[in-house]
C-alpha cells in the first residue's frame, strides 16, 4: 500500500469513529442538516398522507417510492443533534432527556420501516393501516422535543 493510500484509509477510519457532532463544520450546519432531513421526510410523508386520506388517487409505485424516502430520512436527523447544536426548533430537553429522545428516534425508525413495507404491499388499505401509527410517532417526538 502506498503511503498516501494508508494515510487516506487512516483518515477515513478516524472520520467514521468521530462523534456525530464532529461530522459538521459548525453547529449551524448540524441544525440545517437535521432540519433538511426532517423537511424532506415531511414532504414525502405528506404525499403518502394525501393518498391515505383520498385527496390524491392511490399510486402504488409512488407510494412505495415515497415511503422508502421517509424510512431513509428517518435515520438521518439524529446525527445533527450533537452536543453544542442547541437551537432551531429543538427544545433543551433534547440534550437533557437522552434516553427518551433516543427511544422516540427508534420508534420513528421502526414505524417508518413498517410504512415502507406496507407501501410495498401495493394496496391502499395496507398503507392506510400503517399511516396513523407512523404519524403518531412523528407527533410523540414533536410533543416532547419540538417548539411550535
Ligand atoms: C407530517 C409532518 C409532520 C407529521 C406530524 C404527524 O406530515 O410534516 O410533522 O406529519 O404532523 O402528526
Short mmCIF file of N, CA and C and ligand atoms in Angstrom, two decimals:
data_model
loop_
_atom_site.label_atom_id
_atom_site.label_comp_id
_atom_site.label_asym_id
_atom_site.label_seq_id
_atom_site.Cartn_x
_atom_site.Cartn_y
_atom_site.Cartn_z
N UNK A 1 0.84 -1.21 0.00
CA UNK A 1 0.00 0.00 0.00
C UNK A 1 0.88 1.26 0.00
N UNK A 2 0.55 2.22 -0.83
CA UNK A 2 1.33 3.46 -0.84
C UNK A 2 1.08 4.23 0.45
N UNK A 3 1.99 5.14 0.72
CA UNK A 3 1.84 5.93 1.95
C UNK A 3 0.54 6.76 1.90
N UNK A 4 0.25 7.30 0.69
CA UNK A 4 -0.96 8.12 0.54
C UNK A 4 -2.21 7.28 0.80
N UNK A 5 -2.20 6.08 0.26
CA UNK A 5 -3.37 5.21 0.45
C UNK A 5 -3.55 4.86 1.92
N UNK A 6 -2.47 4.55 2.61
CA UNK A 6 -2.64 4.18 4.02
C UNK A 6 -3.04 5.39 4.85
N UNK A 7 -2.54 6.59 4.46
CA UNK A 7 -2.97 7.80 5.17
C UNK A 7 -4.47 8.03 4.95
N UNK A 8 -4.90 7.87 3.68
CA UNK A 8 -6.31 8.08 3.35
C UNK A 8 -7.20 7.12 4.15
N UNK A 9 -6.77 5.87 4.21
CA UNK A 9 -7.53 4.87 4.95
C UNK A 9 -7.60 5.23 6.43
N UNK A 10 -6.47 5.64 6.99
CA UNK A 10 -6.45 6.02 8.41
C UNK A 10 -7.36 7.22 8.66
N UNK A 11 -7.33 8.18 7.75
CA UNK A 11 -8.18 9.37 7.90
C UNK A 11 -9.65 8.98 7.81
N UNK A 12 -9.97 8.09 6.87
CA UNK A 12 -11.37 7.66 6.71
C UNK A 12 -11.83 6.94 7.96
N UNK A 13 -11.00 6.08 8.53
CA UNK A 13 -11.37 5.35 9.75
C UNK A 13 -11.57 6.33 10.91
N UNK A 14 -10.70 7.31 11.02
CA UNK A 14 -10.82 8.30 12.09
C UNK A 14 -12.12 9.06 11.94
N UNK A 15 -12.45 9.44 10.70
CA UNK A 15 -13.68 10.21 10.46
C UNK A 15 -14.90 9.40 10.86
N UNK A 16 -14.87 8.10 10.57
CA UNK A 16 -16.04 7.27 10.87
C UNK A 16 -16.21 7.05 12.37
N UNK A 17 -15.13 7.15 13.13
CA UNK A 17 -15.25 6.90 14.56
C UNK A 17 -15.45 8.18 15.37
N UNK A 18 -15.46 9.33 14.67
CA UNK A 18 -15.69 10.59 15.39
C UNK A 18 -17.12 10.68 15.89
N UNK A 19 -17.34 11.39 16.99
CA UNK A 19 -18.73 11.60 17.41
C UNK A 19 -19.48 12.39 16.35
N UNK A 20 -20.80 12.22 16.36
CA UNK A 20 -21.64 12.83 15.31
C UNK A 20 -21.40 14.33 15.18
N UNK A 21 -21.23 15.01 16.32
CA UNK A 21 -21.11 16.47 16.28
C UNK A 21 -19.93 16.90 15.43
N UNK A 22 -18.89 16.09 15.49
CA UNK A 22 -17.67 16.46 14.77
C UNK A 22 -17.79 16.25 13.27
N UNK A 23 -18.89 15.67 12.82
CA UNK A 23 -19.09 15.49 11.39
C UNK A 23 -19.51 16.78 10.71
N UNK A 24 -19.86 17.79 11.48
CA UNK A 24 -20.31 19.05 10.92
C UNK A 24 -19.27 20.14 11.19
N UNK A 25 -19.05 20.99 10.20
CA UNK A 25 -18.04 22.03 10.33
C UNK A 25 -18.41 23.01 11.42
N UNK A 26 -19.71 23.29 11.55
CA UNK A 26 -20.17 24.23 12.58
C UNK A 26 -21.58 23.87 13.02
N UNK A 27 -21.98 24.31 14.23
CA UNK A 27 -23.30 23.94 14.75
C UNK A 27 -24.45 24.27 13.79
N UNK A 28 -24.36 25.41 13.10
CA UNK A 28 -25.43 25.79 12.17
C UNK A 28 -25.60 24.75 11.07
N UNK A 29 -24.49 24.12 10.69
CA UNK A 29 -24.58 23.07 9.65
C UNK A 29 -25.35 21.87 10.18
N UNK A 30 -25.12 21.53 11.45
CA UNK A 30 -25.83 20.40 12.06
C UNK A 30 -27.33 20.71 12.12
N UNK A 31 -27.66 21.95 12.47
CA UNK A 31 -29.08 22.35 12.56
C UNK A 31 -29.72 22.31 11.18
N UNK A 32 -29.00 22.84 10.19
CA UNK A 32 -29.51 22.84 8.82
C UNK A 32 -29.69 21.40 8.32
N UNK A 33 -28.74 20.57 8.66
CA UNK A 33 -28.78 19.16 8.23
C UNK A 33 -30.02 18.46 8.79
N UNK A 34 -30.23 18.58 10.12
CA UNK A 34 -31.37 17.86 10.72
C UNK A 34 -32.69 18.42 10.21
N UNK A 35 -32.75 19.76 10.05
CA UNK A 35 -33.99 20.37 9.55
C UNK A 35 -34.24 19.94 8.11
N UNK A 36 -33.20 19.83 7.34
CA UNK A 36 -33.34 19.43 5.93
C UNK A 36 -33.86 18.00 5.83
N UNK A 37 -33.28 17.09 6.61
CA UNK A 37 -33.73 15.70 6.58
C UNK A 37 -35.19 15.61 7.01
N UNK A 38 -35.55 16.36 8.06
CA UNK A 38 -36.94 16.33 8.55
C UNK A 38 -37.88 16.96 7.52
N UNK A 39 -37.41 18.01 6.82
CA UNK A 39 -38.25 18.65 5.80
C UNK A 39 -38.50 17.70 4.62
N UNK A 40 -37.44 17.05 4.16
CA UNK A 40 -37.60 16.10 3.05
C UNK A 40 -38.55 14.99 3.48
N UNK A 41 -38.35 14.50 4.72
CA UNK A 41 -39.25 13.45 5.23
C UNK A 41 -40.70 13.93 5.22
N UNK A 42 -40.94 15.15 5.69
CA UNK A 42 -42.32 15.65 5.78
C UNK A 42 -42.96 15.80 4.39
N UNK A 43 -42.16 16.19 3.39
CA UNK A 43 -42.71 16.33 2.04
C UNK A 43 -43.19 14.98 1.51
N UNK A 44 -42.36 13.95 1.70
CA UNK A 44 -42.73 12.62 1.18
C UNK A 44 -43.81 11.98 2.03
N UNK A 45 -43.78 12.24 3.32
CA UNK A 45 -44.83 11.71 4.19
C UNK A 45 -46.17 12.37 3.84
N UNK A 46 -46.12 13.66 3.54
CA UNK A 46 -47.34 14.38 3.14
C UNK A 46 -47.97 13.79 1.88
N UNK A 47 -47.14 13.37 0.94
CA UNK A 47 -47.68 12.76 -0.29
C UNK A 47 -48.37 11.45 0.02
N UNK A 48 -47.81 10.71 0.98
CA UNK A 48 -48.46 9.45 1.40
C UNK A 48 -49.77 9.74 2.11
N UNK A 49 -49.76 10.80 2.91
CA UNK A 49 -50.98 11.19 3.63
C UNK A 49 -52.09 11.55 2.65
N UNK A 50 -51.72 12.23 1.58
CA UNK A 50 -52.71 12.62 0.58
C UNK A 50 -53.36 11.38 -0.04
N UNK A 51 -52.57 10.35 -0.24
CA UNK A 51 -53.13 9.09 -0.79
C UNK A 51 -53.96 8.37 0.26
N UNK A 52 -53.40 8.30 1.49
CA UNK A 52 -54.11 7.57 2.55
C UNK A 52 -55.46 8.22 2.86
N UNK A 53 -55.52 9.55 2.71
CA UNK A 53 -56.76 10.26 3.02
C UNK A 53 -57.64 10.49 1.80
N UNK A 54 -57.24 9.95 0.66
CA UNK A 54 -58.06 10.03 -0.54
C UNK A 54 -58.05 11.39 -1.24
N UNK A 55 -57.08 12.24 -0.88
CA UNK A 55 -57.01 13.55 -1.55
C UNK A 55 -56.36 13.46 -2.93
N UNK A 56 -55.52 12.46 -3.11
CA UNK A 56 -54.99 12.18 -4.46
C UNK A 56 -55.17 10.69 -4.72
N UNK A 57 -55.29 10.33 -6.01
CA UNK A 57 -55.52 8.91 -6.33
C UNK A 57 -54.35 8.05 -5.85
N UNK A 58 -54.65 6.85 -5.42
CA UNK A 58 -53.62 5.91 -4.97
C UNK A 58 -52.76 5.49 -6.16
N UNK A 59 -51.46 5.56 -5.96
CA UNK A 59 -50.49 5.14 -6.98
C UNK A 59 -49.47 4.27 -6.25
N UNK A 60 -49.54 2.98 -6.46
CA UNK A 60 -48.73 2.02 -5.68
C UNK A 60 -47.24 2.29 -5.81
N UNK A 61 -46.78 2.57 -7.03
CA UNK A 61 -45.34 2.77 -7.23
C UNK A 61 -44.87 4.05 -6.54
N UNK A 62 -45.68 5.11 -6.65
CA UNK A 62 -45.33 6.38 -6.00
C UNK A 62 -45.35 6.21 -4.48
N UNK A 63 -46.32 5.46 -3.98
CA UNK A 63 -46.41 5.23 -2.53
C UNK A 63 -45.17 4.50 -2.03
N UNK A 64 -44.76 3.47 -2.75
CA UNK A 64 -43.59 2.71 -2.33
C UNK A 64 -42.34 3.60 -2.36
N UNK A 65 -42.20 4.41 -3.40
CA UNK A 65 -41.03 5.28 -3.52
C UNK A 65 -41.03 6.34 -2.42
N UNK A 66 -42.19 6.93 -2.15
CA UNK A 66 -42.27 7.94 -1.09
C UNK A 66 -41.97 7.34 0.28
N UNK A 67 -42.51 6.17 0.53
CA UNK A 67 -42.31 5.54 1.84
C UNK A 67 -40.86 5.15 2.04
N UNK A 68 -40.21 4.78 0.95
CA UNK A 68 -38.78 4.44 1.03
C UNK A 68 -37.97 5.68 1.44
N UNK A 69 -38.30 6.82 0.85
CA UNK A 69 -37.60 8.06 1.21
C UNK A 69 -37.86 8.40 2.68
N UNK A 70 -39.11 8.26 3.11
CA UNK A 70 -39.45 8.55 4.51
C UNK A 70 -38.61 7.68 5.45
N UNK A 71 -38.56 6.38 5.15
CA UNK A 71 -37.81 5.46 6.02
C UNK A 71 -36.31 5.79 6.01
N UNK A 72 -35.80 6.15 4.84
CA UNK A 72 -34.37 6.52 4.77
C UNK A 72 -34.11 7.81 5.56
N UNK A 73 -34.98 8.81 5.37
CA UNK A 73 -34.80 10.10 6.07
C UNK A 73 -34.91 9.95 7.57
N UNK A 74 -35.72 8.99 8.01
CA UNK A 74 -35.96 8.82 9.45
C UNK A 74 -34.67 8.46 10.20
N UNK A 75 -33.67 7.96 9.48
CA UNK A 75 -32.41 7.59 10.13
C UNK A 75 -31.43 8.75 10.25
N UNK A 76 -31.69 9.83 9.52
CA UNK A 76 -30.66 10.86 9.39
C UNK A 76 -30.63 11.99 10.43
N UNK A 77 -31.76 12.54 10.86
CA UNK A 77 -31.69 13.80 11.61
C UNK A 77 -30.84 13.72 12.88
N UNK A 78 -30.79 12.54 13.50
CA UNK A 78 -30.27 12.39 14.86
C UNK A 78 -28.80 12.74 14.98
N UNK A 79 -28.02 12.51 13.94
CA UNK A 79 -26.60 12.89 13.99
C UNK A 79 -26.44 14.40 14.08
N UNK A 80 -27.51 15.11 13.70
CA UNK A 80 -27.46 16.57 13.73
C UNK A 80 -27.84 17.18 15.08
N UNK A 81 -28.08 16.34 16.08
CA UNK A 81 -28.44 16.84 17.42
C UNK A 81 -27.29 16.64 18.42
N UNK A 82 -26.06 16.73 17.94
CA UNK A 82 -24.91 16.51 18.82
C UNK A 82 -24.74 17.61 19.85
N UNK A 83 -23.78 17.41 20.77
CA UNK A 83 -23.51 18.43 21.79
C UNK A 83 -23.17 19.77 21.13
N UNK A 84 -23.70 20.83 21.70
CA UNK A 84 -23.38 22.17 21.19
C UNK A 84 -24.19 22.59 19.98
N UNK A 85 -25.24 21.81 19.65
CA UNK A 85 -26.05 22.18 18.48
C UNK A 85 -27.46 22.61 18.90
N UNK A 86 -27.59 23.10 20.12
CA UNK A 86 -28.88 23.60 20.58
C UNK A 86 -29.36 24.71 19.64
N UNK A 87 -30.69 24.75 19.45
CA UNK A 87 -31.22 25.81 18.60
C UNK A 87 -32.25 25.28 17.63
N UNK A 88 -32.62 26.13 16.70
CA UNK A 88 -33.70 25.78 15.78
C UNK A 88 -34.98 25.62 16.56
N UNK A 89 -35.75 24.59 16.24
CA UNK A 89 -36.99 24.37 16.98
C UNK A 89 -36.82 23.37 18.12
N UNK A 90 -35.58 22.90 18.29
CA UNK A 90 -35.34 21.86 19.30
C UNK A 90 -35.44 22.43 20.71
N UNK A 91 -36.15 21.73 21.56
CA UNK A 91 -36.22 22.13 22.97
C UNK A 91 -34.97 21.64 23.70
N UNK A 92 -34.59 22.33 24.77
CA UNK A 92 -33.40 21.91 25.54
C UNK A 92 -33.48 20.46 26.03
N UNK A 93 -34.70 19.94 26.18
CA UNK A 93 -34.84 18.56 26.64
C UNK A 93 -34.15 17.55 25.73
N UNK A 94 -33.95 17.90 24.46
CA UNK A 94 -33.23 17.01 23.55
C UNK A 94 -31.89 16.61 24.14
N UNK A 95 -31.24 17.57 24.80
CA UNK A 95 -29.91 17.34 25.36
C UNK A 95 -29.95 16.93 26.84
N UNK A 96 -31.16 16.89 27.41
CA UNK A 96 -31.29 16.52 28.82
C UNK A 96 -31.93 15.16 29.02
N UNK A 97 -32.74 14.78 28.03
CA UNK A 97 -33.52 13.54 28.17
C UNK A 97 -33.07 12.56 27.08
N UNK A 98 -31.82 12.20 27.16
CA UNK A 98 -31.22 11.42 26.08
C UNK A 98 -31.94 10.10 25.82
N UNK A 99 -32.22 9.36 26.90
CA UNK A 99 -32.83 8.04 26.73
C UNK A 99 -34.21 8.16 26.07
N UNK A 100 -34.96 9.16 26.53
CA UNK A 100 -36.31 9.36 25.98
C UNK A 100 -36.23 9.79 24.51
N UNK A 101 -35.30 10.70 24.21
CA UNK A 101 -35.15 11.18 22.84
C UNK A 101 -34.75 10.03 21.92
N UNK A 102 -33.82 9.19 22.38
CA UNK A 102 -33.38 8.04 21.58
C UNK A 102 -34.51 7.05 21.37
N UNK A 103 -35.33 6.89 22.41
CA UNK A 103 -36.46 5.97 22.30
C UNK A 103 -37.44 6.46 21.23
N UNK A 104 -37.66 7.79 21.18
CA UNK A 104 -38.57 8.36 20.16
C UNK A 104 -37.97 8.19 18.76
N UNK A 105 -36.67 8.34 18.65
CA UNK A 105 -36.00 8.14 17.35
C UNK A 105 -36.21 6.71 16.87
N UNK A 106 -35.98 5.77 17.80
CA UNK A 106 -36.11 4.35 17.44
C UNK A 106 -37.53 4.02 17.01
N UNK A 107 -38.49 4.63 17.70
CA UNK A 107 -39.89 4.38 17.38
C UNK A 107 -40.20 4.86 15.95
N UNK A 108 -39.70 6.05 15.63
CA UNK A 108 -39.91 6.59 14.28
C UNK A 108 -39.28 5.68 13.22
N UNK A 109 -38.04 5.25 13.51
CA UNK A 109 -37.34 4.38 12.55
C UNK A 109 -38.13 3.08 12.35
N UNK A 110 -38.64 2.55 13.45
CA UNK A 110 -39.42 1.32 13.40
C UNK A 110 -40.72 1.51 12.59
N UNK A 111 -41.45 2.57 12.91
CA UNK A 111 -42.76 2.79 12.25
C UNK A 111 -42.58 3.13 10.77
N UNK A 112 -41.56 3.91 10.44
CA UNK A 112 -41.35 4.25 9.03
C UNK A 112 -40.86 3.02 8.26
N UNK A 113 -40.14 2.13 8.94
CA UNK A 113 -39.73 0.87 8.31
C UNK A 113 -40.97 0.04 7.96
N UNK A 114 -41.91 0.00 8.90
CA UNK A 114 -43.17 -0.73 8.66
C UNK A 114 -43.97 -0.07 7.54
N UNK A 115 -43.88 1.27 7.49
CA UNK A 115 -44.60 2.01 6.44
C UNK A 115 -44.05 1.64 5.06
N UNK A 116 -42.73 1.55 4.97
CA UNK A 116 -42.11 1.19 3.69
C UNK A 116 -42.54 -0.22 3.28
N UNK A 117 -42.58 -1.13 4.25
CA UNK A 117 -43.02 -2.50 3.96
C UNK A 117 -44.48 -2.51 3.53
N UNK A 118 -45.30 -1.74 4.25
CA UNK A 118 -46.74 -1.69 3.92
C UNK A 118 -46.95 -1.10 2.52
N UNK A 119 -46.19 -0.06 2.20
CA UNK A 119 -46.36 0.58 0.89
C UNK A 119 -45.96 -0.37 -0.23
N UNK A 120 -44.98 -1.21 0.04
CA UNK A 120 -44.53 -2.17 -0.98
C UNK A 120 -45.56 -3.27 -1.22
N UNK A 121 -46.47 -3.45 -0.27
CA UNK A 121 -47.51 -4.48 -0.42
C UNK A 121 -48.42 -4.14 -1.60
N UNK A 122 -48.45 -2.86 -1.98
CA UNK A 122 -49.17 -2.47 -3.19
C UNK A 122 -50.68 -2.35 -3.04
N UNK A 123 -51.17 -2.20 -1.81
CA UNK A 123 -52.60 -1.91 -1.70
C UNK A 123 -52.85 -0.79 -0.70
N UNK A 124 -53.86 -0.01 -1.02
CA UNK A 124 -54.14 1.21 -0.26
C UNK A 124 -54.47 0.92 1.20
N UNK A 125 -55.17 -0.18 1.44
CA UNK A 125 -55.55 -0.49 2.82
C UNK A 125 -54.34 -0.70 3.73
N UNK A 126 -53.33 -1.39 3.20
CA UNK A 126 -52.11 -1.62 3.99
C UNK A 126 -51.44 -0.29 4.31
N UNK A 127 -51.43 0.61 3.34
CA UNK A 127 -50.83 1.93 3.54
C UNK A 127 -51.60 2.71 4.62
N UNK A 128 -52.92 2.68 4.50
CA UNK A 128 -53.78 3.39 5.47
C UNK A 128 -53.54 2.89 6.89
N UNK A 129 -53.44 1.58 7.04
CA UNK A 129 -53.27 0.97 8.36
C UNK A 129 -52.00 1.47 9.05
N UNK A 130 -50.93 1.60 8.28
CA UNK A 130 -49.66 1.98 8.90
C UNK A 130 -49.42 3.49 8.89
N UNK A 131 -50.25 4.25 8.19
CA UNK A 131 -50.03 5.71 8.15
C UNK A 131 -50.24 6.34 9.53
N UNK A 132 -51.30 5.95 10.20
CA UNK A 132 -51.64 6.54 11.51
C UNK A 132 -50.55 6.34 12.56
N UNK A 133 -50.12 5.08 12.78
CA UNK A 133 -49.06 4.85 13.78
C UNK A 133 -47.77 5.60 13.43
N UNK A 134 -47.51 5.75 12.15
CA UNK A 134 -46.29 6.48 11.76
C UNK A 134 -46.44 7.96 12.12
N UNK A 135 -47.58 8.54 11.77
CA UNK A 135 -47.84 9.95 12.11
C UNK A 135 -47.78 10.15 13.62
N UNK A 136 -48.29 9.15 14.36
CA UNK A 136 -48.27 9.24 15.83
C UNK A 136 -46.83 9.27 16.36
N UNK A 137 -45.94 8.55 15.68
CA UNK A 137 -44.54 8.54 16.14
C UNK A 137 -43.86 9.88 15.83
N UNK A 138 -44.26 10.56 14.74
CA UNK A 138 -43.76 11.93 14.47
C UNK A 138 -44.22 12.84 15.61
N UNK A 139 -45.53 12.73 15.89
CA UNK A 139 -46.16 13.64 16.84
C UNK A 139 -45.62 13.44 18.26
N UNK A 140 -45.39 12.19 18.64
CA UNK A 140 -44.91 11.90 20.00
C UNK A 140 -43.59 12.60 20.27
N UNK A 141 -42.72 12.60 19.28
CA UNK A 141 -41.43 13.25 19.45
C UNK A 141 -41.60 14.78 19.44
N UNK A 142 -42.44 15.28 18.52
CA UNK A 142 -42.67 16.73 18.47
C UNK A 142 -43.26 17.25 19.79
N UNK A 143 -44.21 16.48 20.34
CA UNK A 143 -44.87 16.91 21.58
C UNK A 143 -43.88 17.11 22.72
N UNK A 144 -42.84 16.27 22.76
CA UNK A 144 -41.88 16.36 23.86
C UNK A 144 -40.66 17.22 23.54
N UNK A 145 -40.28 17.25 22.27
CA UNK A 145 -38.94 17.79 21.97
C UNK A 145 -38.90 18.94 20.98
N UNK A 146 -40.04 19.36 20.42
CA UNK A 146 -40.01 20.46 19.44
C UNK A 146 -40.84 21.64 19.92
N UNK A 147 -40.28 22.83 19.79
CA UNK A 147 -41.08 24.04 20.00
C UNK A 147 -41.95 24.25 18.77
N UNK A 148 -43.13 24.81 19.00
CA UNK A 148 -44.05 25.02 17.86
C UNK A 148 -43.56 26.13 16.95
C1 LIG B 1 -46.41 15.39 8.64
C2 LIG B 1 -45.49 16.34 9.14
C3 LIG B 1 -45.31 16.12 10.44
C4 LIG B 1 -46.09 14.94 10.85
C5 LIG B 1 -46.98 15.18 12.02
C6 LIG B 1 -47.78 13.96 12.36
O1 LIG B 1 -46.79 15.27 7.50
O2 LIG B 1 -44.90 17.30 8.46
O3 LIG B 1 -44.54 16.77 11.23
O4 LIG B 1 -46.83 14.57 9.69
O5 LIG B 1 -47.82 16.25 11.77
O6 LIG B 1 -48.55 14.20 13.49
#
